[in-house]
PDB file of C-alpha atoms in Angstrom:
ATOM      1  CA  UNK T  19     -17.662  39.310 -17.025  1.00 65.00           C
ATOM      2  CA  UNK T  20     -19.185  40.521 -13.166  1.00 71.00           C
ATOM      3  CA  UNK T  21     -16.574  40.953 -10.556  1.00 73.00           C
ATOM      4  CA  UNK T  22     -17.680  36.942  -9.434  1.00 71.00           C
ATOM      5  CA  UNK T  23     -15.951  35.674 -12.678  1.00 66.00           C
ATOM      6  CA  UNK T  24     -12.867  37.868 -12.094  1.00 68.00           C
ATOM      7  CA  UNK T  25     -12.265  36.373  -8.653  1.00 64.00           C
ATOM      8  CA  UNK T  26     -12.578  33.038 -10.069  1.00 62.00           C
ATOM      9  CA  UNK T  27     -10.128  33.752 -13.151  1.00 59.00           C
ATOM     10  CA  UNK T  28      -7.591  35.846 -10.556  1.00 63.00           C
ATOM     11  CA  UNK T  29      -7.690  32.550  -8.005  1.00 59.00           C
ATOM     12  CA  UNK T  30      -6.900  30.416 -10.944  1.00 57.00           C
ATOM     13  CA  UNK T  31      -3.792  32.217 -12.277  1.00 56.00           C
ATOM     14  CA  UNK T  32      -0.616  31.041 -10.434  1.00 47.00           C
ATOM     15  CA  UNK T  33       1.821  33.060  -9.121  1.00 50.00           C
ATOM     16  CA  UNK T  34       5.732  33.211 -10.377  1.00 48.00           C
ATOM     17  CA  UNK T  35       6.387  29.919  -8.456  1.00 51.00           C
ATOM     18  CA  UNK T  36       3.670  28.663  -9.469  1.00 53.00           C
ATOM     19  CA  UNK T  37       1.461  28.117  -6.857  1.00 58.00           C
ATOM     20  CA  UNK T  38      -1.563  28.699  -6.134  1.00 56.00           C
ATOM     21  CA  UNK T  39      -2.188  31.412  -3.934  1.00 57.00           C
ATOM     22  CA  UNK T  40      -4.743  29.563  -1.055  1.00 60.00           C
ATOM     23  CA  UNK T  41      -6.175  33.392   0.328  1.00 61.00           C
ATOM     24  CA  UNK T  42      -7.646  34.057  -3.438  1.00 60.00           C
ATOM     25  CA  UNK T  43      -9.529  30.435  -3.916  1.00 59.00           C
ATOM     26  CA  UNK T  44     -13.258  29.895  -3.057  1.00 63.00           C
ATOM     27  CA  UNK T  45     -13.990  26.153  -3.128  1.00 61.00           C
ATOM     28  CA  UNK T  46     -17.436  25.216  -3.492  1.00 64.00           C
ATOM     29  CA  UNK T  47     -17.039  22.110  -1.677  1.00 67.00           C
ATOM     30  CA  UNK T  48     -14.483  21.050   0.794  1.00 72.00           C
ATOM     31  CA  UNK T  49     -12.233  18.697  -1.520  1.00 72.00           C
ATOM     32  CA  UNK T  50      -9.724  16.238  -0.773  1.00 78.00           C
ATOM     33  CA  UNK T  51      -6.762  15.810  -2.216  1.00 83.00           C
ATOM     34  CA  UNK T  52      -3.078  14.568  -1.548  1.00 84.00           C
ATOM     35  CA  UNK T  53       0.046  14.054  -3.605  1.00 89.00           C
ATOM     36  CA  UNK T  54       1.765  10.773  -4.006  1.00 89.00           C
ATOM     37  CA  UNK T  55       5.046  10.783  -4.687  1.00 92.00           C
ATOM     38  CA  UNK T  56       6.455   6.962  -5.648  1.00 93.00           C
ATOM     39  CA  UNK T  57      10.175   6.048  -5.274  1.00 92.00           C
ATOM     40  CA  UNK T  58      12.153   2.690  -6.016  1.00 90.00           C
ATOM     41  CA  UNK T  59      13.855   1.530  -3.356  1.00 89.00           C
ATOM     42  CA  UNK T  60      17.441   1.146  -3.073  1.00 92.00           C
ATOM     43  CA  UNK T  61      16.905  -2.678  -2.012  1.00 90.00           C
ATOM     44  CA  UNK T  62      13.643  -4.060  -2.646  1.00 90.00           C
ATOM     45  CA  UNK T  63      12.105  -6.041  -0.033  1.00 89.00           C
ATOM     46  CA  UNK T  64      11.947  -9.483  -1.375  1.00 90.00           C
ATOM     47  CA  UNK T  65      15.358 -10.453  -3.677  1.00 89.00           C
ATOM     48  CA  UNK T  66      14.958 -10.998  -7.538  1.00 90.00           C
ATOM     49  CA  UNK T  67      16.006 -14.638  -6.803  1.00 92.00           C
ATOM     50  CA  UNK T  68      12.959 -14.925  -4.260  1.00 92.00           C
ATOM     51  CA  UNK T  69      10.539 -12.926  -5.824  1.00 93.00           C
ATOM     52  CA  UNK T  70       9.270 -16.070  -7.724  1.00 94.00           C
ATOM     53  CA  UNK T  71       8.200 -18.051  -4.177  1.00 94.00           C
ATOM     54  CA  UNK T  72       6.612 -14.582  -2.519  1.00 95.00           C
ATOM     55  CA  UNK T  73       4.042 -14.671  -5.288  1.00 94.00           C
ATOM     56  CA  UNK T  74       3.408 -18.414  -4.738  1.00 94.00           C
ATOM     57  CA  UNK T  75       2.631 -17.448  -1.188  1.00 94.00           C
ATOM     58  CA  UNK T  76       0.624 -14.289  -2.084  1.00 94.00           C
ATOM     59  CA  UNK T  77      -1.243 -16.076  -5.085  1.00 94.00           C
ATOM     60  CA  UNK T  78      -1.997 -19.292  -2.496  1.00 93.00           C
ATOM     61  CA  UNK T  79      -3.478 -16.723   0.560  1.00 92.00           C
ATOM     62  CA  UNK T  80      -5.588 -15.130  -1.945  1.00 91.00           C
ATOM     63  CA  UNK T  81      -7.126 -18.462  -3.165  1.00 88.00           C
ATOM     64  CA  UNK T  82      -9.568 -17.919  -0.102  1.00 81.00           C
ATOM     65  CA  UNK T  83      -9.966 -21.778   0.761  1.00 84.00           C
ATOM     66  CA  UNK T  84     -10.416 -21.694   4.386  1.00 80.00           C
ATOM     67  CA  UNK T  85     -11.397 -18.442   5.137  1.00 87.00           C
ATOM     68  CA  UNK T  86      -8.607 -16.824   6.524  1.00 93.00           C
ATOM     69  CA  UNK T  87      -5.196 -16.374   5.579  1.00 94.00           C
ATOM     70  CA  UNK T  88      -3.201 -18.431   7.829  1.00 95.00           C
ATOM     71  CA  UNK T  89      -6.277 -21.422   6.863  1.00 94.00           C
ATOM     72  CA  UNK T  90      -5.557 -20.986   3.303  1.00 94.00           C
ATOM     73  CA  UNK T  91      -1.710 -21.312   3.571  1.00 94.00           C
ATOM     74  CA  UNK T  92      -1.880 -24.603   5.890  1.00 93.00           C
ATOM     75  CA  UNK T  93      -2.763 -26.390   2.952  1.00 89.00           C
ATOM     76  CA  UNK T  94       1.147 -25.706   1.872  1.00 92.00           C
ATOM     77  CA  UNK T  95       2.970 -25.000   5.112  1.00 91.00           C
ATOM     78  CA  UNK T  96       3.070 -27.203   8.116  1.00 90.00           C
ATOM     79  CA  UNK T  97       0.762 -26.094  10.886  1.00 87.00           C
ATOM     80  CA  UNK T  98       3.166 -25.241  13.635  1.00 93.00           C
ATOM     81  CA  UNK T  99       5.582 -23.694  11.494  1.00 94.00           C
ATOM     82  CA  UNK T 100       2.701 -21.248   9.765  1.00 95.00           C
ATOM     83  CA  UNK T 101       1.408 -20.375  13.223  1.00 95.00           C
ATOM     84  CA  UNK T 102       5.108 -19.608  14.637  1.00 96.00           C
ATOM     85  CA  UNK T 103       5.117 -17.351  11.679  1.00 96.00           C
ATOM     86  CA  UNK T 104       2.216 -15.660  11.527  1.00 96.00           C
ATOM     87  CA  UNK T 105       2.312 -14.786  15.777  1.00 96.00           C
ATOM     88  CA  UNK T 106       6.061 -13.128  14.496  1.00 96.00           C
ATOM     89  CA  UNK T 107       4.340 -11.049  11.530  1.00 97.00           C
ATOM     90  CA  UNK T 108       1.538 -10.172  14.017  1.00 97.00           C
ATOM     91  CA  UNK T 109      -1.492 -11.642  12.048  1.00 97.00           C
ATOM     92  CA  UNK T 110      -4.541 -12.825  13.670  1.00 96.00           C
ATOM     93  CA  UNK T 111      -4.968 -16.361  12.682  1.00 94.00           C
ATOM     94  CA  UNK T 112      -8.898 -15.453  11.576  1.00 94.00           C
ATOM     95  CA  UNK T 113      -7.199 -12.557   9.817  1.00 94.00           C
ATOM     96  CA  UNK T 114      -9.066 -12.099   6.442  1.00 94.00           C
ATOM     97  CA  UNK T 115      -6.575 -11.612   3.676  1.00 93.00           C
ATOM     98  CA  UNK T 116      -7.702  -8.410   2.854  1.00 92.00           C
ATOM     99  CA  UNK T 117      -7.179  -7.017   6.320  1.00 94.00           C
ATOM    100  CA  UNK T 118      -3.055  -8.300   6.236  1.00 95.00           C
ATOM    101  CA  UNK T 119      -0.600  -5.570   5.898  1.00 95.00           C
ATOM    102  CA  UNK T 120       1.885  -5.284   3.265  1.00 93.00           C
ATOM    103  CA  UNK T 121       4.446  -5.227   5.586  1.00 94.00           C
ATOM    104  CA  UNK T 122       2.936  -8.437   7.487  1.00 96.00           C
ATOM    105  CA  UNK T 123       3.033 -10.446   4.302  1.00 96.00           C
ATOM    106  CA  UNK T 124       6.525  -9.075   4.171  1.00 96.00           C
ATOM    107  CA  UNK T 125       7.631 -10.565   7.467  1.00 96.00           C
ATOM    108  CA  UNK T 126       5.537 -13.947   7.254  1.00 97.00           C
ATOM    109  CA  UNK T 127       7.426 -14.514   4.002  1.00 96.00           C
ATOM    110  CA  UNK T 128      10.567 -13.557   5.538  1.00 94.00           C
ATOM    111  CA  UNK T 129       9.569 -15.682   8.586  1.00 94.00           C
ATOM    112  CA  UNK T 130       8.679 -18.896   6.388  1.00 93.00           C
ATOM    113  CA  UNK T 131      12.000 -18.583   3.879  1.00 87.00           C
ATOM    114  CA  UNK T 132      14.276 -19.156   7.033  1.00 71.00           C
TER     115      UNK T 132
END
C-alpha cells in the first residue's frame, strides 16, 4: 500500500462521532448530495373524509384534455367558479400541470370544496 492508498483508507475511517472528518477527504469530482429527512404531519393537509374528492381533482388535471390545468378541470367545474379559484391559488390559467405547485393544488382544492 503507497502513502496515496493510506490517505484514502485514513479519510474513510470515521471519527468517534462518526463523522467524517471533511479536511482528510479528496473527492475526485465535485459531488452532490443532500439529506432528506421525511416527517408526518401532525394534521395532514387534505382530511381523511376529503381525501377521496382531492384525487378526483388531481386524477381529472392530469388527464391533459385541454392543455392546461385550469382547461382540463372546466370540463367538471363551472368556468367562473374554476377561474375565481385558480387566480386565489395563484395558477396561470395556461399553467401546464406539471408546472402547478403542490401547495397550489392544495389551495385550488381548498378553494373549490368551499
Amino acid at each position: 500500500m503507497d502513502q496515496a492508498d493510506e490517505q484514502r483508507l485514513a479519510a474513510r475511517r470515521a471519527d468517534p462521532g462518526g463523522h467524517h472528518r471533511p479536511t482528510r477527504v479528496r473527492s475526485g469530482a465535485p459531488v452532490d448530495a443532500a439529506i432528506l429527512r421525511i416527517r408526518r404531519r401532525e394534521e395532514p393537509l387534505v382530511p381523511d373524509r376529503l381525501l377521496d374528492d382531492y384525487r378526483e381533482m388531481v386524477d381529472i388535471g392530469f388527464t391533459g384534455l385541454g392543455g392546461s390545468l385550469v382547461a382540463s378541470l372546466k370540463r367538471h367545474v363551472p368556468g367562473r367558479r374554476l377561474d375565481a379559484a385558480s387566480r386565489a391559488a395563484g395558477i396561470d390559467p395556461s399553467a401546464l400541470v406539471g408546472s402547478v405547485r403542490p401547495d397550489q393544488w392544495i389551495s385550488l382544492y381548498r378553494q373549490l370544496a368551499m
